[in-house]
Amino acid sequence: MTESRTRTDTTLEDNVAHEEVVHERPADGATAVAPAVQVPPRRDRVRWGPVWAGLIVAVPTFLLLQVATLALGWWDVGPGDTGNNADWFSGINGLIALFLGGLTAGASAVWRGFSDGLLHGILVWALSVVSIVFLTLFGGGALLGSLAGVVTDVTSIQQANLPDVAAGQAADVATSSASWAALGLGLGIVAASIGGVLGAKMWPSRTDAERQRVAA
């Protein structure tokens, strides 16, 4: 019985050795299989580095465009002017800045794709809105457009002791400003999302680059 078990073990060892040789040296004419690409696992879908980069691009770009259009005299800020022209320029400047911020975030992220670019663009928009509100509360509302005006109008109405008629008129103005600000926020998230999606398609992703390197 011991001799039979010894022969069985010897036969198994020979088969394993034979299989190892076959795997190491494929037969003539057989196609060698390329090694699998080692791609790091995706722990999450958000890369905060590109999001902060997009914010750093968006906010200074917006401030630069605001100052430039104001310096060129394109804003209606004189006596008797309604200021509608300034609101339009602020909205356009915000859309351009958010588009460039989303484009930066999507282009600098490791993971590419429609959903990744869309998500990073939305996050750039969200952080930009928070930054605008923060700057408004610290006295930077003069250059930040209609959203900043809504924040300051609501605060002044709550703090001022106005007659009922004047308070009602001020509330109507704040409501109208809030409507335009809501429209601007909606267009802003669209602009940032489009920028993020286009940025994600600008260069090949890390996975595609690894596959091309292995194929070469």
PDB file of C-alpha atoms in Angstrom:
ATOM      1  CA  MET A   1       0.000   0.000   0.000  1.00  0.00           C
ATOM      2  CA  THR A   2       2.865   2.356   0.789  1.00  0.00           C
ATOM      3  CA  GLU A   3       4.492   1.548  -2.534  1.00  0.00           C
ATOM      4  CA  SER A   4       1.237   2.296  -4.387  1.00  0.00           C
ATOM      5  CA  ARG A   5       0.911   5.696  -2.669  1.00  0.00           C
ATOM      6  CA  THR A   6       4.529   6.506  -3.542  1.00  0.00           C
ATOM      7  CA  ARG A   7       3.888   5.751  -7.213  1.00  0.00           C
ATOM      8  CA  THR A   8       0.764   7.939  -7.169  1.00  0.00           C
ATOM      9  CA  ASP A   9       2.670  10.885  -5.652  1.00  0.00           C
ATOM     10  CA  THR A  10       5.436  10.485  -8.217  1.00  0.00           C
ATOM     11  CA  THR A  11       2.901  10.487 -11.058  1.00  0.00           C
ATOM     12  CA  LEU A  12       1.236  13.672  -9.728  1.00  0.00           C
ATOM     13  CA  GLU A  13       4.593  15.441  -9.433  1.00  0.00           C
ATOM     14  CA  ASP A  14       5.439  14.507 -13.033  1.00  0.00           C
ATOM     15  CA  ASN A  15       2.075  15.863 -14.253  1.00  0.00           C
ATOM     16  CA  VAL A  16       2.530  19.144 -12.367  1.00  0.00           C
ATOM     17  CA  ALA A  17       6.054  19.554 -13.754  1.00  0.00           C
ATOM     18  CA  HIS A  18       4.742  18.838 -17.230  1.00  0.00           C
ATOM     19  CA  GLU A  19       1.983  21.430 -16.843  1.00  0.00           C
ATOM     20  CA  GLU A  20       4.468  24.031 -15.613  1.00  0.00           C
ATOM     21  CA  VAL A  21       6.676  23.442 -18.642  1.00  0.00           C
ATOM     22  CA  VAL A  22       3.702  23.778 -20.974  1.00  0.00           C
ATOM     23  CA  HIS A  23       2.696  27.113 -19.414  1.00  0.00           C
ATOM     24  CA  GLU A  24       6.222  28.485 -19.562  1.00  0.00           C
ATOM     25  CA  ARG A  25       6.907  27.359 -23.130  1.00  0.00           C
ATOM     26  CA  PRO A  26       3.847  27.523 -25.384  1.00  0.00           C
ATOM     27  CA  ALA A  27       3.799  25.318 -28.447  1.00  0.00           C
ATOM     28  CA  ASP A  28       5.008  26.614 -31.782  1.00  0.00           C
ATOM     29  CA  GLY A  29       2.408  28.717 -33.546  1.00  0.00           C
ATOM     30  CA  ALA A  30       0.466  29.465 -30.368  1.00  0.00           C
ATOM     31  CA  THR A  31      -0.354  33.083 -29.588  1.00  0.00           C
ATOM     32  CA  ALA A  32       1.216  34.357 -26.394  1.00  0.00           C
ATOM     33  CA  VAL A  33      -1.243  36.040 -24.062  1.00  0.00           C
ATOM     34  CA  ALA A  34      -0.227  39.554 -22.981  1.00  0.00           C
ATOM     35  CA  PRO A  35       0.041  40.087 -19.243  1.00  0.00           C
ATOM     36  CA  ALA A  36      -2.887  41.735 -17.557  1.00  0.00           C
ATOM     37  CA  VAL A  37      -2.613  45.468 -16.990  1.00  0.00           C
ATOM     38  CA  GLN A  38      -2.346  46.318 -13.334  1.00  0.00           C
ATOM     39  CA  VAL A  39      -4.716  49.247 -12.813  1.00  0.00           C
ATOM     40  CA  PRO A  40      -5.138  50.633  -9.298  1.00  0.00           C
ATOM     41  CA  PRO A  41      -8.589  49.976  -7.833  1.00  0.00           C
ATOM     42  CA  ARG A  42     -11.120  52.783  -7.814  1.00  0.00           C
ATOM     43  CA  ARG A  43     -11.749  53.540  -4.179  1.00  0.00           C
ATOM     44  CA  ASP A  44     -14.110  56.392  -5.055  1.00  0.00           C
ATOM     45  CA  ARG A  45     -15.299  58.397  -8.034  1.00  0.00           C
ATOM     46  CA  VAL A  46     -14.177  61.790  -6.716  1.00  0.00           C
ATOM     47  CA  ARG A  47     -10.642  63.140  -7.091  1.00  0.00           C
ATOM     48  CA  TRP A  48     -10.482  66.278  -4.981  1.00  0.00           C
ATOM     49  CA  GLY A  49      -7.206  67.500  -6.447  1.00  0.00           C
ATOM     50  CA  PRO A  50      -8.753  68.214  -9.874  1.00  0.00           C
ATOM     51  CA  VAL A  51     -11.846  69.705  -8.208  1.00  0.00           C
ATOM     52  CA  TRP A  52      -9.740  72.201  -6.246  1.00  0.00           C
ATOM     53  CA  ALA A  53      -7.742  72.931  -9.397  1.00  0.00           C
ATOM     54  CA  GLY A  54     -10.971  73.723 -11.211  1.00  0.00           C
ATOM     55  CA  LEU A  55     -12.054  76.025  -8.379  1.00  0.00           C
ATOM     56  CA  ILE A  56      -8.699  77.821  -8.420  1.00  0.00           C
ATOM     57  CA  VAL A  57      -9.177  78.434 -12.149  1.00  0.00           C
ATOM     58  CA  ALA A  58     -12.870  79.391 -11.976  1.00  0.00           C
ATOM     59  CA  VAL A  59     -12.876  82.000  -9.198  1.00  0.00           C
ATOM     60  CA  PRO A  60      -9.874  84.089 -10.377  1.00  0.00           C
ATOM     61  CA  THR A  61     -11.123  83.883 -13.962  1.00  0.00           C
ATOM     62  CA  PHE A  62     -14.505  85.222 -12.885  1.00  0.00           C
ATOM     63  CA  LEU A  63     -12.950  88.052 -10.884  1.00  0.00           C
ATOM     64  CA  LEU A  64     -10.625  88.896 -13.785  1.00  0.00           C
ATOM     65  CA  LEU A  65     -13.500  89.088 -16.251  1.00  0.00           C
ATOM     66  CA  GLN A  66     -15.554  91.181 -13.839  1.00  0.00           C
ATOM     67  CA  VAL A  67     -12.750  93.697 -13.327  1.00  0.00           C
ATOM     68  CA  ALA A  68     -11.929  93.770 -17.054  1.00  0.00           C
ATOM     69  CA  THR A  69     -15.509  94.443 -18.159  1.00  0.00           C
ATOM     70  CA  LEU A  70     -15.896  97.073 -15.447  1.00  0.00           C
ATOM     71  CA  ALA A  71     -12.637  98.776 -16.454  1.00  0.00           C
ATOM     72  CA  LEU A  72     -13.738  98.845 -20.101  1.00  0.00           C
ATOM     73  CA  GLY A  73     -16.879 100.735 -19.121  1.00  0.00           C
ATOM     74  CA  TRP A  74     -19.317  98.041 -20.179  1.00  0.00           C
ATOM     75  CA  TRP A  75     -21.287  98.172 -16.937  1.00  0.00           C
ATOM     76  CA  ASP A  76     -24.166 100.602 -16.382  1.00  0.00           C
ATOM     77  CA  VAL A  77     -23.105 101.947 -13.007  1.00  0.00           C
ATOM     78  CA  GLY A  78     -23.694 105.669 -13.479  1.00  0.00           C
ATOM     79  CA  PRO A  79     -26.442 107.789 -11.890  1.00  0.00           C
ATOM     80  CA  GLY A  80     -29.881 106.779 -13.124  1.00  0.00           C
ATOM     81  CA  ASP A  81     -28.687 103.497 -14.657  1.00  0.00           C
ATOM     82  CA  THR A  82     -30.667 100.378 -13.844  1.00  0.00           C
ATOM     83  CA  GLY A  83     -27.626  98.104 -13.700  1.00  0.00           C
ATOM     84  CA  ASN A  84     -29.184  95.429 -15.911  1.00  0.00           C
ATOM     85  CA  ASN A  85     -26.189  95.571 -18.209  1.00  0.00           C
ATOM     86  CA  ALA A  86     -23.885  94.740 -15.302  1.00  0.00           C
ATOM     87  CA  ASP A  87     -26.031  91.745 -14.363  1.00  0.00           C
ATOM     88  CA  TRP A  88     -25.852  90.392 -17.896  1.00  0.00           C
ATOM     89  CA  PHE A  89     -22.088  90.725 -18.020  1.00  0.00           C
ATOM     90  CA  SER A  90     -21.774  89.111 -14.586  1.00  0.00           C
ATOM     91  CA  GLY A  91     -23.841  86.152 -15.760  1.00  0.00           C
ATOM     92  CA  ILE A  92     -21.808  85.675 -18.931  1.00  0.00           C
ATOM     93  CA  ASN A  93     -18.541  85.991 -17.021  1.00  0.00           C
ATOM     94  CA  GLY A  94     -19.729  83.404 -14.514  1.00  0.00           C
ATOM     95  CA  LEU A  95     -20.635  80.927 -17.254  1.00  0.00           C
ATOM     96  CA  ILE A  96     -17.225  81.320 -18.893  1.00  0.00           C
ATOM     97  CA  ALA A  97     -15.411  80.908 -15.579  1.00  0.00           C
ATOM     98  CA  LEU A  98     -17.396  77.821 -14.558  1.00  0.00           C
ATOM     99  CA  PHE A  99     -16.893  76.246 -17.970  1.00  0.00           C
ATOM    100  CA  LEU A 100     -13.125  76.720 -17.706  1.00  0.00           C
ATOM    101  CA  GLY A 101     -13.150  75.415 -14.130  1.00  0.00           C
ATOM    102  CA  GLY A 102     -15.048  72.279 -15.120  1.00  0.00           C
ATOM    103  CA  LEU A 103     -12.764  71.836 -18.125  1.00  0.00           C
ATOM    104  CA  THR A 104      -9.712  71.994 -15.856  1.00  0.00           C
ATOM    105  CA  ALA A 105     -11.155  69.482 -13.401  1.00  0.00           C
ATOM    106  CA  GLY A 106     -12.159  67.014 -16.101  1.00  0.00           C
ATOM    107  CA  ALA A 107      -8.847  67.286 -17.956  1.00  0.00           C
ATOM    108  CA  SER A 108      -6.655  66.851 -14.861  1.00  0.00           C
ATOM    109  CA  ALA A 109      -8.523  63.906 -13.307  1.00  0.00           C
ATOM    110  CA  VAL A 110      -6.989  60.426 -13.523  1.00  0.00           C
ATOM    111  CA  TRP A 111     -10.250  58.676 -14.304  1.00  0.00           C
ATOM    112  CA  ARG A 112     -11.971  59.672 -17.521  1.00  0.00           C
ATOM    113  CA  GLY A 113     -15.425  59.158 -18.914  1.00  0.00           C
ATOM    114  CA  PHE A 114     -18.737  60.966 -19.243  1.00  0.00           C
ATOM    115  CA  SER A 115     -19.903  60.344 -15.684  1.00  0.00           C
ATOM    116  CA  ASP A 116     -16.512  61.234 -14.170  1.00  0.00           C
ATOM    117  CA  GLY A 117     -16.294  64.530 -16.053  1.00  0.00           C
ATOM    118  CA  LEU A 118     -19.897  65.361 -15.194  1.00  0.00           C
ATOM    119  CA  LEU A 119     -19.344  64.697 -11.493  1.00  0.00           C
ATOM    120  CA  HIS A 120     -16.156  66.759 -11.289  1.00  0.00           C
ATOM    121  CA  GLY A 121     -17.812  69.636 -13.134  1.00  0.00           C
ATOM    122  CA  ILE A 122     -20.745  69.658 -10.700  1.00  0.00           C
ATOM    123  CA  LEU A 123     -18.372  69.673  -7.729  1.00  0.00           C
ATOM    124  CA  VAL A 124     -16.470  72.631  -9.179  1.00  0.00           C
ATOM    125  CA  TRP A 125     -19.777  74.483  -9.514  1.00  0.00           C
ATOM    126  CA  ALA A 126     -20.767  73.673  -5.917  1.00  0.00           C
ATOM    127  CA  LEU A 127     -17.450  74.834  -4.456  1.00  0.00           C
ATOM    128  CA  SER A 128     -17.570  77.971  -6.595  1.00  0.00           C
ATOM    129  CA  VAL A 129     -21.001  78.896  -5.227  1.00  0.00           C
ATOM    130  CA  VAL A 130     -19.782  78.358  -1.666  1.00  0.00           C
ATOM    131  CA  SER A 131     -16.742  80.528  -2.393  1.00  0.00           C
ATOM    132  CA  ILE A 132     -18.902  83.323  -3.831  1.00  0.00           C
ATOM    133  CA  VAL A 133     -21.155  83.332  -0.767  1.00  0.00           C
ATOM    134  CA  PHE A 134     -18.107  83.313   1.501  1.00  0.00           C
ATOM    135  CA  LEU A 135     -16.501  86.247  -0.324  1.00  0.00           C
ATOM    136  CA  THR A 136     -19.805  88.134  -0.277  1.00  0.00           C
ATOM    137  CA  LEU A 137     -20.102  87.852   3.485  1.00  0.00           C
ATOM    138  CA  PHE A 138     -16.603  89.303   3.804  1.00  0.00           C
ATOM    139  CA  GLY A 139     -17.247  92.360   1.647  1.00  0.00           C
ATOM    140  CA  GLY A 140     -16.537  91.146  -1.871  1.00  0.00           C
ATOM    141  CA  GLY A 141     -20.100  91.376  -3.164  1.00  0.00           C
ATOM    142  CA  ALA A 142     -19.460  94.344  -5.459  1.00  0.00           C
ATOM    143  CA  LEU A 143     -17.682  92.132  -8.002  1.00  0.00           C
ATOM    144  CA  LEU A 144     -19.629  88.898  -7.619  1.00  0.00           C
ATOM    145  CA  GLY A 145     -22.846  89.564  -9.505  1.00  0.00           C
ATOM    146  CA  SER A 146     -26.502  88.829  -8.832  1.00  0.00           C
ATOM    147  CA  LEU A 147     -25.996  85.946  -6.405  1.00  0.00           C
ATOM    148  CA  ALA A 148     -24.010  88.188  -4.109  1.00  0.00           C
ATOM    149  CA  GLY A 149     -26.706  90.845  -4.474  1.00  0.00           C
ATOM    150  CA  VAL A 150     -29.344  88.394  -3.283  1.00  0.00           C
ATOM    151  CA  VAL A 151     -27.337  87.585  -0.162  1.00  0.00           C
ATOM    152  CA  THR A 152     -26.789  91.242   0.712  1.00  0.00           C
ATOM    153  CA  ASP A 153     -30.395  92.242  -0.069  1.00  0.00           C
ATOM    154  CA  VAL A 154     -31.869  89.575   2.169  1.00  0.00           C
ATOM    155  CA  THR A 155     -29.497  90.496   4.990  1.00  0.00           C
ATOM    156  CA  SER A 156     -30.284  94.224   4.731  1.00  0.00           C
ATOM    157  CA  ILE A 157     -34.052  93.627   4.676  1.00  0.00           C
ATOM    158  CA  GLN A 158     -33.884  91.531   7.816  1.00  0.00           C
ATOM    159  CA  GLN A 159     -31.777  94.077   9.682  1.00  0.00           C
ATOM    160  CA  ALA A 160     -33.532  97.306   8.609  1.00  0.00           C
ATOM    161  CA  ASN A 161     -36.615  98.704  10.371  1.00  0.00           C
ATOM    162  CA  LEU A 162     -38.596  99.777   7.309  1.00  0.00           C
ATOM    163  CA  PRO A 163     -42.265 100.749   6.951  1.00  0.00           C
ATOM    164  CA  ASP A 164     -44.560  98.061   5.657  1.00  0.00           C
ATOM    165  CA  VAL A 165     -44.755  99.531   2.136  1.00  0.00           C
ATOM    166  CA  ALA A 166     -40.999  99.986   1.805  1.00  0.00           C
ATOM    167  CA  ALA A 167     -40.362  96.532   3.237  1.00  0.00           C
ATOM    168  CA  GLY A 168     -42.795  95.025   0.746  1.00  0.00           C
ATOM    169  CA  GLN A 169     -41.091  96.746  -2.170  1.00  0.00           C
ATOM    170  CA  ALA A 170     -37.688  95.620  -0.955  1.00  0.00           C
ATOM    171  CA  ALA A 171     -38.980  92.072  -0.631  1.00  0.00           C
ATOM    172  CA  ASP A 172     -40.279  92.193  -4.213  1.00  0.00           C
ATOM    173  CA  VAL A 173     -36.872  93.358  -5.426  1.00  0.00           C
ATOM    174  CA  ALA A 174     -35.172  90.564  -3.486  1.00  0.00           C
ATOM    175  CA  THR A 175     -37.607  88.019  -4.934  1.00  0.00           C
ATOM    176  CA  SER A 176     -36.910  89.199  -8.477  1.00  0.00           C
ATOM    177  CA  SER A 177     -33.167  89.074  -7.841  1.00  0.00           C
ATOM    178  CA  ALA A 178     -33.500  85.579  -6.407  1.00  0.00           C
ATOM    179  CA  SER A 179     -35.305  84.425  -9.552  1.00  0.00           C
ATOM    180  CA  TRP A 180     -32.492  85.675 -11.761  1.00  0.00           C
ATOM    181  CA  ALA A 181     -29.915  84.189  -9.391  1.00  0.00           C
ATOM    182  CA  ALA A 182     -31.658  80.797  -9.564  1.00  0.00           C
ATOM    183  CA  LEU A 183     -31.550  80.956 -13.359  1.00  0.00           C
ATOM    184  CA  GLY A 184     -27.872  81.872 -13.206  1.00  0.00           C
ATOM    185  CA  LEU A 185     -27.123  78.970 -10.866  1.00  0.00           C
ATOM    186  CA  GLY A 186     -28.918  76.560 -13.185  1.00  0.00           C
ATOM    187  CA  LEU A 187     -27.001  77.780 -16.221  1.00  0.00           C
ATOM    188  CA  GLY A 188     -23.795  77.704 -14.178  1.00  0.00           C
ATOM    189  CA  ILE A 189     -24.121  74.034 -13.286  1.00  0.00           C
ATOM    190  CA  VAL A 190     -24.791  73.267 -16.956  1.00  0.00           C
ATOM    191  CA  ALA A 191     -21.682  75.199 -18.045  1.00  0.00           C
ATOM    192  CA  ALA A 192     -19.473  73.505 -15.433  1.00  0.00           C
ATOM    193  CA  SER A 193     -20.851  70.072 -16.334  1.00  0.00           C
ATOM    194  CA  ILE A 194     -20.226  70.590 -20.049  1.00  0.00           C
ATOM    195  CA  GLY A 195     -16.697  71.741 -19.280  1.00  0.00           C
ATOM    196  CA  GLY A 196     -16.080  68.679 -17.106  1.00  0.00           C
ATOM    197  CA  VAL A 197     -17.328  66.273 -19.773  1.00  0.00           C
ATOM    198  CA  LEU A 198     -15.267  67.929 -22.521  1.00  0.00           C
ATOM    199  CA  GLY A 199     -12.205  68.028 -20.269  1.00  0.00           C
ATOM    200  CA  ALA A 200     -12.499  64.316 -19.573  1.00  0.00           C
ATOM    201  CA  LYS A 201     -12.337  63.654 -23.328  1.00  0.00           C
ATOM    202  CA  MET A 202      -9.328  65.858 -24.083  1.00  0.00           C
ATOM    203  CA  TRP A 203      -6.590  63.287 -23.399  1.00  0.00           C
ATOM    204  CA  PRO A 204      -6.606  59.474 -23.170  1.00  0.00           C
ATOM    205  CA  SER A 205      -7.317  58.071 -19.749  1.00  0.00           C
ATOM    206  CA  ARG A 206      -4.739  56.320 -17.615  1.00  0.00           C
ATOM    207  CA  THR A 207      -6.220  52.923 -18.438  1.00  0.00           C
ATOM    208  CA  ASP A 208      -6.132  53.619 -22.184  1.00  0.00           C
ATOM    209  CA  ALA A 209      -2.528  54.822 -21.942  1.00  0.00           C
ATOM    210  CA  GLU A 210      -1.487  51.651 -20.122  1.00  0.00           C
ATOM    211  CA  ARG A 211      -3.177  49.481 -22.729  1.00  0.00           C
ATOM    212  CA  GLN A 212      -1.451  51.336 -25.555  1.00  0.00           C
ATOM    213  CA  ARG A 213       1.908  50.972 -23.815  1.00  0.00           C
ATOM    214  CA  VAL A 214       1.442  47.216 -23.355  1.00  0.00           C
ATOM    215  CA  ALA A 215       0.251  46.772 -26.942  1.00  0.00           C
ATOM    216  CA  ALA A 216       3.316  48.613 -28.239  1.00  0.00           C
TER     217      ALA A 216
END
